[in-house]
XYZ file of C-alpha atoms in Angstrom:
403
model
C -28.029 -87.286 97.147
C -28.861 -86.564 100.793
C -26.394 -88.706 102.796
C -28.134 -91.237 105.704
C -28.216 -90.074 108.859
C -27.547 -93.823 110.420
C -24.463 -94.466 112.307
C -23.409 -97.629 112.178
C -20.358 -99.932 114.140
C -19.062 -103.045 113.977
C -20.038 -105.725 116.178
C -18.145 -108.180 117.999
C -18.319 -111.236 120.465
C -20.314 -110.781 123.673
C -21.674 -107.675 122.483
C -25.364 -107.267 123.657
C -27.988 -104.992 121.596
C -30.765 -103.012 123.258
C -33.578 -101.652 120.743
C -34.659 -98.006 121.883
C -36.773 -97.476 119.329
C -39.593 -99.298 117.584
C -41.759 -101.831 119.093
C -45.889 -102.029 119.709
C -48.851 -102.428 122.107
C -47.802 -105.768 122.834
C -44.078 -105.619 122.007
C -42.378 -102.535 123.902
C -38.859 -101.366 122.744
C -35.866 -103.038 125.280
C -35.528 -106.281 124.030
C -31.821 -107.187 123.877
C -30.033 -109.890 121.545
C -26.329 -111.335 121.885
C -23.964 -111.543 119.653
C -22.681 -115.348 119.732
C -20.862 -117.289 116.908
C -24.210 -117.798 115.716
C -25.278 -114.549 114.656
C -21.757 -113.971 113.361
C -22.265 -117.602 111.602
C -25.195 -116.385 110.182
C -23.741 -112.737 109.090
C -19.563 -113.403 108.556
C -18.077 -109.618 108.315
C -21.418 -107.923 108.240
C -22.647 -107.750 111.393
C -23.354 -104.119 112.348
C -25.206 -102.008 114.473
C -27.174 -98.995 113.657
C -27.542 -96.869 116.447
C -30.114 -95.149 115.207
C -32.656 -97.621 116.302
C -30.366 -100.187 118.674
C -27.465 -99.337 121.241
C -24.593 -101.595 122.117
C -22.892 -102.439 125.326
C -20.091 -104.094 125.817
C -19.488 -106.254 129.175
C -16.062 -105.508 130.996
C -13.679 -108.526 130.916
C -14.916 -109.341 134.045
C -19.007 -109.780 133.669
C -19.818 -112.966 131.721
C -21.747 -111.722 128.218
C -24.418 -114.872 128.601
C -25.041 -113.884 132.572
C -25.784 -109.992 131.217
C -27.904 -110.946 128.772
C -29.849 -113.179 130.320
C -30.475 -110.957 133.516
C -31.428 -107.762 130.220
C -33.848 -110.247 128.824
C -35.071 -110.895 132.050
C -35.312 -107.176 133.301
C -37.542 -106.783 129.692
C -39.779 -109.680 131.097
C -40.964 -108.324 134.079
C -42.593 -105.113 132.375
C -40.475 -102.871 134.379
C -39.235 -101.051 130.963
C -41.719 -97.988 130.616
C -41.397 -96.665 127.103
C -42.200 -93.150 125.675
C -44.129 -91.905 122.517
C -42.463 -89.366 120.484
C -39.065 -88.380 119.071
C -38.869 -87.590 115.045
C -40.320 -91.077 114.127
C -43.460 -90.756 116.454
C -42.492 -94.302 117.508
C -41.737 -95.688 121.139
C -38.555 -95.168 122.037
C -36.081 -96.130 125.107
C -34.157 -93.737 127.073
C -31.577 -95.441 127.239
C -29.448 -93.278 129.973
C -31.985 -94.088 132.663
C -31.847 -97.466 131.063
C -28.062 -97.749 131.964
C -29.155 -96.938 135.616
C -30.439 -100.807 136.134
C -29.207 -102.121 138.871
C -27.928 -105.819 138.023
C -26.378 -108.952 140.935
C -23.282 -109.366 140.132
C -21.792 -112.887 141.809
C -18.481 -113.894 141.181
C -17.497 -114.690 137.457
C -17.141 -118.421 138.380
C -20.364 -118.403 139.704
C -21.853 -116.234 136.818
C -21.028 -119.281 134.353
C -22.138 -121.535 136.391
C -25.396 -119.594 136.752
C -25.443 -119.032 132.071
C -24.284 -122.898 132.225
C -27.886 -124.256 134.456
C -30.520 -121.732 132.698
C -29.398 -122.755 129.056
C -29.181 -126.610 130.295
C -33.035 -125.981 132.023
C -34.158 -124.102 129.182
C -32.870 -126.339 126.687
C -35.437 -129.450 128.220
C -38.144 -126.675 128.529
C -37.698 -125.675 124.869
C -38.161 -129.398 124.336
C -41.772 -129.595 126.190
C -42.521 -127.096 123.979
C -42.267 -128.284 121.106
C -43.632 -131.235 121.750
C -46.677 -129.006 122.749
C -46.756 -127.451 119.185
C -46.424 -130.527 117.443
C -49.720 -131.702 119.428
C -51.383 -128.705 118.538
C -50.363 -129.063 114.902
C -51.601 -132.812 114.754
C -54.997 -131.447 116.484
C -55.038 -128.807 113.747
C -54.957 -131.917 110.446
C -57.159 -133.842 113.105
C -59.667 -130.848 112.784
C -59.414 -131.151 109.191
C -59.633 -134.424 108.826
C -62.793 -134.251 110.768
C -64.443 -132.138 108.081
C -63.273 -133.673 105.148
C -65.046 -136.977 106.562
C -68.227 -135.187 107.473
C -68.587 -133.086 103.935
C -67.347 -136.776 102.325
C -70.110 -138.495 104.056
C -67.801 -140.760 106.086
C -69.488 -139.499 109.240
C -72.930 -140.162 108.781
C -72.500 -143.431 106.319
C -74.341 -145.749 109.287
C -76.972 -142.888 109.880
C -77.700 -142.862 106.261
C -78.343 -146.832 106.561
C -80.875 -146.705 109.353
C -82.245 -143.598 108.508
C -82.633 -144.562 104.615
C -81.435 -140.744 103.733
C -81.738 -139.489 100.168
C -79.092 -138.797 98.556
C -76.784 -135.623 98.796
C -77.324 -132.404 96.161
C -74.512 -131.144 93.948
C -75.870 -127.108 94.517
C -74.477 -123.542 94.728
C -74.977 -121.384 97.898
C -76.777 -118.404 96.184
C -79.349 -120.733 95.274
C -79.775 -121.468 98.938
C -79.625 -117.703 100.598
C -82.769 -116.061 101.467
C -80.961 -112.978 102.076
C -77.516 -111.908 101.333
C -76.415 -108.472 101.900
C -72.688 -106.267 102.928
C -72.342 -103.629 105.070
C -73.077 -100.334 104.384
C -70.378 -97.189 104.034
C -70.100 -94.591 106.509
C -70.866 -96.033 109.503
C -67.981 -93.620 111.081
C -70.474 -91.141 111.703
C -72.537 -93.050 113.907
C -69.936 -94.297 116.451
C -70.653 -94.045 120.391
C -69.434 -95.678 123.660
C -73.137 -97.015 123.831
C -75.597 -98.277 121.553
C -76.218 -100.713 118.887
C -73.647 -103.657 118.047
C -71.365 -103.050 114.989
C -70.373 -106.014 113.570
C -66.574 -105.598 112.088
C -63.864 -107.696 110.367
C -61.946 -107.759 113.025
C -64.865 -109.470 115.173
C -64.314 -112.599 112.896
C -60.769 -112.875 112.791
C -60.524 -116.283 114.560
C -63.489 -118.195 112.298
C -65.972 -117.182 114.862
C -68.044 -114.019 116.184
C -65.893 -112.799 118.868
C -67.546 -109.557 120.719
C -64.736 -108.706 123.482
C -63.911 -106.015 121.134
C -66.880 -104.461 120.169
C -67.881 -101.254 118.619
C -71.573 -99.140 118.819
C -73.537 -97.562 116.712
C -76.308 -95.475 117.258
C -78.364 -95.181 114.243
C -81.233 -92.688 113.147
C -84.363 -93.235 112.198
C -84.933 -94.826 108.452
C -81.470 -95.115 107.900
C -80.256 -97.123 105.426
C -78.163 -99.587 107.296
C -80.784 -100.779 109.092
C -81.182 -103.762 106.375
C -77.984 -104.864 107.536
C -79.285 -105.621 111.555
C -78.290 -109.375 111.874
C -80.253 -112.503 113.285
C -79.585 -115.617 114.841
C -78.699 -118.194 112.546
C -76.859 -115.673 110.152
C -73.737 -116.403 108.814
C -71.025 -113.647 108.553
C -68.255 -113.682 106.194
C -65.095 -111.690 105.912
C -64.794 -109.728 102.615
C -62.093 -106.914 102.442
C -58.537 -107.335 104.506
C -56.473 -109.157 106.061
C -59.039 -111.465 107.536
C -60.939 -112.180 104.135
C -62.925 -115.695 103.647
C -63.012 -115.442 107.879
C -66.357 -116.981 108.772
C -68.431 -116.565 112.240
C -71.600 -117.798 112.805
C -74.502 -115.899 114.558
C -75.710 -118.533 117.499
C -78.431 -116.207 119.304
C -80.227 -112.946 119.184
C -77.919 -110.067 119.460
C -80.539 -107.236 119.613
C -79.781 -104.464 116.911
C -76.529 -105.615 115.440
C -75.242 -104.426 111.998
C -72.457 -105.535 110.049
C -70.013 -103.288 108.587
C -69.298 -102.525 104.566
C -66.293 -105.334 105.686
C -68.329 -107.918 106.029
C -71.348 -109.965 104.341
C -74.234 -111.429 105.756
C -75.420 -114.769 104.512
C -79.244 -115.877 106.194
C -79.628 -119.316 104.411
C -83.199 -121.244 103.512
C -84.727 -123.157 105.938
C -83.577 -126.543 104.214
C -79.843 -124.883 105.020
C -79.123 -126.052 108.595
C -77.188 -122.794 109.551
C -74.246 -124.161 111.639
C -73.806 -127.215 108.623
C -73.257 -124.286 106.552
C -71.018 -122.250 109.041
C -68.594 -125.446 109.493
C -68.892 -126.232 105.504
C -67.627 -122.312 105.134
C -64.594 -122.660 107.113
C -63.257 -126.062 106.067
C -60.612 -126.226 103.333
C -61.546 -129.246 101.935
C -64.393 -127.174 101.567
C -66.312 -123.708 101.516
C -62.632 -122.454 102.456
C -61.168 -123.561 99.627
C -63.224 -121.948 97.196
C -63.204 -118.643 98.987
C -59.951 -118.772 99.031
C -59.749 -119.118 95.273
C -61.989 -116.206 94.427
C -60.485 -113.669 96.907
C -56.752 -114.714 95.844
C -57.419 -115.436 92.301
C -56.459 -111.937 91.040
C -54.577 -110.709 93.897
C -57.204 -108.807 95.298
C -57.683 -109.914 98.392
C -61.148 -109.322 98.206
C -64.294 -111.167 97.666
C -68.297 -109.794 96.224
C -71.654 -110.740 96.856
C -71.505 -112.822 93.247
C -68.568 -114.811 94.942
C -70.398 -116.467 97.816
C -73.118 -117.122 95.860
C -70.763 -118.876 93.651
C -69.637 -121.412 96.265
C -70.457 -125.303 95.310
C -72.454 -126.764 98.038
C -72.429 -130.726 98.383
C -75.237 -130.995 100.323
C -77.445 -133.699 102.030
C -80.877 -133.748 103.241
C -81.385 -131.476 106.108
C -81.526 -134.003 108.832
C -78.329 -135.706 108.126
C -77.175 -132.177 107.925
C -78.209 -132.268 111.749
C -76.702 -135.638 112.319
C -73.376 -133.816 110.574
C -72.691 -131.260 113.012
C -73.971 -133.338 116.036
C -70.419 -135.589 114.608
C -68.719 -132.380 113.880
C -69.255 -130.939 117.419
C -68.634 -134.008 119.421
C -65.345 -134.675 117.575
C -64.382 -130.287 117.742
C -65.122 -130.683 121.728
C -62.529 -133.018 122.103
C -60.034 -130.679 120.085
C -60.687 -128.010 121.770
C -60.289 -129.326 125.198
C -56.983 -130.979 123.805
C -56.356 -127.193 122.693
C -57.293 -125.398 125.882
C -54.649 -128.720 128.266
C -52.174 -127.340 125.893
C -52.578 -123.898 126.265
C -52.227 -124.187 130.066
C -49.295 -125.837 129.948
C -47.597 -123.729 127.536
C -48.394 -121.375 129.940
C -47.107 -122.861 132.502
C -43.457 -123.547 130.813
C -43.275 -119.657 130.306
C -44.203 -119.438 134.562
C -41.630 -121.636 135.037
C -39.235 -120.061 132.838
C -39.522 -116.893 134.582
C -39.282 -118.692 138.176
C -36.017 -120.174 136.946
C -34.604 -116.565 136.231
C -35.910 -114.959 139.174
C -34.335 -117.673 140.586
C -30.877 -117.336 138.875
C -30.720 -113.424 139.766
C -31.428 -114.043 143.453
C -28.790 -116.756 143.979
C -30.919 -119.436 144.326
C -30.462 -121.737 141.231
C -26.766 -122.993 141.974
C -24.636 -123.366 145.100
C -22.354 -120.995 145.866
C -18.716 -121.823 146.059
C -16.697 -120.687 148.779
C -13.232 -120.655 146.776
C -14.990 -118.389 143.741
C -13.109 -115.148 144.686
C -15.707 -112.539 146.768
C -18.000 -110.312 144.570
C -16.592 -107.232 145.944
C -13.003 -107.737 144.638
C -14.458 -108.221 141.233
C -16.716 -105.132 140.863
C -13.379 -102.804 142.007
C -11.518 -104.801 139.110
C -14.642 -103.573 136.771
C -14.344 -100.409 137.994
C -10.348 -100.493 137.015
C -11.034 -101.544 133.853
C -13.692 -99.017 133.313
C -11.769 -96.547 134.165
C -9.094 -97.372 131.947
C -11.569 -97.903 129.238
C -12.196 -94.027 129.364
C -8.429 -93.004 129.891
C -7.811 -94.874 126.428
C -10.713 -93.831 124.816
C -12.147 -97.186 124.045
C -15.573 -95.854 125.141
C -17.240 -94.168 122.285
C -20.419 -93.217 121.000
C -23.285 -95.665 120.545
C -21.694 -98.251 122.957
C -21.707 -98.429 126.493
C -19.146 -100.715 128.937
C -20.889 -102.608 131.550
């Protein structure tokens, strides 16, 4: 058996771990974790380090573990850590040697836990606005729902139904209500350009609505056969392959030549089918959801066909309390989403002020300075000491670095 080509070492308190290899678009490799009684808590006589993927350093004596860290994580913050592609596992990796060339403040070691001692006594109240901030946007989430279960209940329009002596609601299926209903066609690859006709993909749905920032184009010959998939206003588009199947986005105006991709299905309902009624019916779990979810997930696909949607149960009133529906569903969806969008901005700003408060920290600005901490400069020829003697011992090995 071919032995592993992982190295790994045990860990110990105050060690800090930089990944240098790994990461993503939006999550570069240099993020750095301590190791506090918690992780050794959570991992008692296990905790190790592969240094195949992570290095370790380990702070001198004399520089406070917390104050590195938090100045590492802070460094990562600021973008500053410029990764490159390649090595044997094509991933992004660190180079960590010019990494070791940061240059980090170093204040006196009383004044470094004073500094640890304010940031995790700050953050701690910030951690708390936030999560009052995601319970809000939970309770605006079941709010949401709620909203939909009244409307597709009738609970919404009960005093509209009075004055407006309605008729009553239709138990119905949605195939039976689809003048058209169609998936994309394969091998759209070969008609890619930077210009062109919209192509409509699964990934333009992923948030329950048509989102075009990231659009691709087509250009398509003459008389060719995905031309029957060019969408109109009104349409409904539904997810049906990946990671985003049963996601629903509704087609509000003329696009032009749009098509929709072999991802996706197109749904153009009758004209007693008020199109957005249907579009917020579709994405409700109390719901069109629901039963989507049931036929994609039912076999462990997750998938859904053409025989599916026209499968889902429709409870569905006349069409102008179908109009009175979504006038209620928008009004009450405005308000959530302007909750949504105060919420946003402040969780925004907690993560601004989070990064003022550590700019802050590293520039000497967050706590006073004590005149009887002993000067900075007698403590960094103490680190060099003990690095030094570090080396003449041969406590500095491979895969860790002193700081």
């Amino acid at each position: 058996m071919k032995k592993s080509s992982l190295t790994c070492r045990a860990l110990v308190l105050g060690d800090i771990l930089v990944e240098i290899s790994g990461g993503g678009p939006d999550q570069p490799v240099g993020r750095t974790v301590l190791i506090d009684e918690h992780v050794l808590l959570q991992n008692p006589g296990t905790a190790k380090i592969c240094t195949n993927f992570f290095r370790m350093i380990r702070p001198t004596t004399e520089i406070c573990s917390q104050y590195l860290s938090q100045y590492l994580g802070y460094f990562y913050s600021t973008g500053r850590i410029i990764p490159y592609q390649g090595g044997s596992n094509n991933l992004r990796n660190l180079k960590f040697n010019a990494y070791l060339t940061i240059t980090i403040p170093i204040p006196p070691l009383d004044e470094q836990q004073r500094i640890t001692a304010k940031i995790a006594a700050m953050f701690s109240e910030l951690e708390k606005g936030i999560e009052s901030l995601k319970t809000a946007r939970a309770q605006l989430q079941v709010y949401r729902q709620a909203a939909f279960k009244h409307a597709f209940e009738g609970k919404l329009t009960a005093d509209w139904r009075k004055t407006a002596q309605a008729g009553a609601w239709e138990t119905t299926t949605l195939g039976s209500r689809l003048s058209f209903l169609t998936s994309g066609s394969r091998g759209w690859a070969r008609y890619y350009s930077d210009e062109g006709d919209i192509f409509i993909r699964a990934q333009n749905l992923k948030y329950d609505r048509l989102d075009l920032d990231d659009v691709a184009y087509v250009t398509l010959p003459e008389g060719s056969e995905g031309i029957r998939t060019q969408v109109q206003a009104g349409d409904l588009l539904v997810t049906i392959t990946g990671a985003n199947v049963t996601k629903t986005g509704y087609v509000p105006a003329d696009l032009g030549n749009a098509y929709v991709s072999q991802h996706v299905a197109l749904c153009r309902p009758t004209a007693d089918l008020d199109s957005k009624f249907l579009y917020w019916y579709l994405i409700a779990e109390c719901a069109g959801r629901r039963q989507l979810n049931a036929f994609a997930y039912g076999a462990g696909k997750p998938g859904l066909n053409l025989d599916n949607i026209r499968s889902v149960r429709l409870e569905l009133p006349p069409l102008a309390e179908q109009k009175a529906i979504v006038e209620q569903i928008d009004r009450l969806l405005s308000v959530q989403e302007t909750m949504n969008s105060i919420i946003d901005t402040e969780l925004k700003r907690v993560e601004a002020l989070r990064q003022s408060i550590l700019k802050r920290a590293f520039s000497g600005r967050l706590v006073p300075q004590d005149p009887n901490d002993e000067p900075a400069a007698i403590l960094l020829e103490r680190i060099k000491a003990e690095k030094a003697a570090a080396v003449t011992t041969g406590k500095r090995g491979g895969g860790r670095q002193t700081a």
